[in-house]
């Protein structure tokens, strides 16, 4: 679709959506009235800025089903994401919402080169988390054979991946790394595995992590983005150019705003990603603040797709650490660690405040082939990493190196930062 055609489609859908939520969602009727607007004020997609923002707190305050706009009898699926505090955030879908979600994610799978001849091992968690069922439905939609493994039970994962000839692996990048290492330790030689495509998302990861995963697993690794409140995995996906993630903007309209002021930012500037549902029935959200930081690019991609692209997520506004006045995203630390060959993709950062000064303890795992019990060798490696961290991030760390498997593994979203400071 050309940009003009897309704007036309988005305008038409937004007009309908504004009328739909105004009529069917008491939450939005009230918000529209507070802002002194009616659906008639929404004539085209540029009018989106007149609509109210929606925040996670709104979903929590109206837990569980307060933002529902369809009848409950039309709801066919209830997902929830736990988050770290308070009540879970609930996401409802009707049958047609699920179909659009499947369509979104299967566009991604096709872009990755997946076909009906593939065998897809889905190792995202099944359950309230949207990863498992989301990947499952999309793989099935393109006709691939799905192995509904869920996460965990790593030994069995490897045996079945080997015996069933899985060609696609869907899981978090951190779990993929764990699986890759477990394959090396397994009785099966890597050449007996048929894996070719990795479908990795649900947490931030870096270009350096991609390289490591591709090397370790012998695959091509693709990024998939999504969030429960908007749909689940498949809101955005990479194509073969891997030049950002295409957003399914005919269903989920993206905007980038200044995280503090909410003012829209121009193309290419990094800010907070917001989504407006253009077709959702069960629980449509207007200008939903994701807290995820990225930038949008509208020029046509070399793959031929015209769907807008977003940069790989650099982190969440609430993930950004301010350590001794320096802004740091965990992805920057990962990028530095993985730029050196000696270190594995397993690390943990503990930030604390002692005598009014921020402290940051970083534990990084050394790869088995580089690990040594010789303290001089280890100290050399430690100094090298420390110097690189200081030059790239501008901070000194209390860095300790640990032996292989010395950092706890995760089978879902990795928890790599512990901030013990009280604000
Ligand atoms: O993580 C949905 C998902 C499942 C996406 C499987 C991809 C693959 P939630 O649990 O609601 O949903 O968490 C959503 O995870 O706002 C981002 O902060 C983060 N996230 C998701 N995908 C990516 C990604 C699922 N590819 C939150 N890169 C989002 C970076 C991601 N962060």
XYZ file of N, CA, C and O in Angstrom, residues 111-112 207 210 220-222 237-246 300-305 309:
96
model
N 7.697 -13.159 6.567
C 8.867 -12.296 6.305
C 10.166 -12.980 6.733
O 11.210 -12.759 6.134
N 10.101 -13.817 7.753
C 11.307 -14.534 8.198
C 11.647 -15.680 7.247
O 12.668 -16.346 7.421
N 22.187 -6.221 18.890
C 22.775 -6.755 17.660
C 23.875 -7.769 17.995
O 24.006 -8.797 17.343
N 22.367 -10.942 18.849
C 21.907 -11.633 17.637
C 23.059 -12.465 17.056
O 22.897 -13.630 16.717
N 19.309 -18.111 11.558
C 19.131 -16.682 11.333
C 18.144 -16.240 12.422
O 17.076 -16.861 12.576
N 18.505 -15.206 13.172
C 17.667 -14.793 14.306
C 16.889 -13.522 13.974
O 17.478 -12.546 13.506
N 15.580 -13.552 14.196
C 14.717 -12.404 13.894
C 14.046 -11.883 15.162
O 13.706 -12.656 16.057
N 7.574 -6.798 13.428
C 8.420 -7.935 13.043
C 9.502 -7.468 12.077
O 9.300 -6.504 11.339
N 10.623 -8.171 12.059
C 11.684 -7.836 11.103
C 11.425 -8.520 9.760
O 10.753 -9.552 9.710
N 12.011 -7.962 8.715
C 11.986 -8.631 7.414
C 13.403 -9.087 7.113
O 14.291 -8.941 7.957
N 13.641 -9.565 5.901
C 14.985 -10.082 5.600
C 16.052 -8.985 5.657
O 17.229 -9.272 5.824
N 15.643 -7.708 5.523
C 16.640 -6.624 5.550
C 17.119 -6.345 6.975
O 18.170 -5.731 7.159
N 16.348 -6.727 7.959
C 16.684 -6.517 9.382
C 17.150 -5.083 9.615
O 18.203 -4.825 10.191
N 16.291 -4.212 9.147
C 16.598 -2.796 9.190
C 15.462 -2.136 9.968
O 14.734 -1.300 9.456
N 15.247 -2.623 11.187
C 14.096 -2.177 11.968
C 12.949 -3.169 11.859
O 13.011 -4.118 11.075
N 11.913 -2.938 12.671
C 10.762 -3.855 12.679
C 9.572 -3.183 12.020
O 9.201 -2.054 12.397
N 8.960 -3.864 11.055
C 7.744 -3.344 10.434
C 6.600 -3.457 11.433
O 6.446 -4.492 12.088
N 10.237 3.740 2.376
C 9.984 2.357 1.965
C 11.226 1.504 2.244
O 12.354 1.941 2.036
N 10.999 0.289 2.705
C 12.105 -0.616 3.038
C 12.597 -1.297 1.763
O 11.825 -1.485 0.817
N 13.869 -1.688 1.757
C 14.368 -2.358 0.545
C 13.681 -3.701 0.295
O 13.760 -4.229 -0.813
N 13.002 -4.241 1.288
C 12.285 -5.515 1.064
C 11.026 -5.273 0.241
O 10.387 -6.225 -0.217
N 10.628 -4.002 0.084
C 9.429 -3.689 -0.698
C 8.225 -3.389 0.183
O 7.239 -2.824 -0.274
N 8.299 -3.762 1.463
C 7.163 -3.471 2.345
C 7.111 -1.968 2.620
O 8.148 -1.324 2.790
N 8.578 1.361 9.881
C 9.525 0.561 10.670
C 9.861 1.261 11.975
O 9.944 2.491 12.007
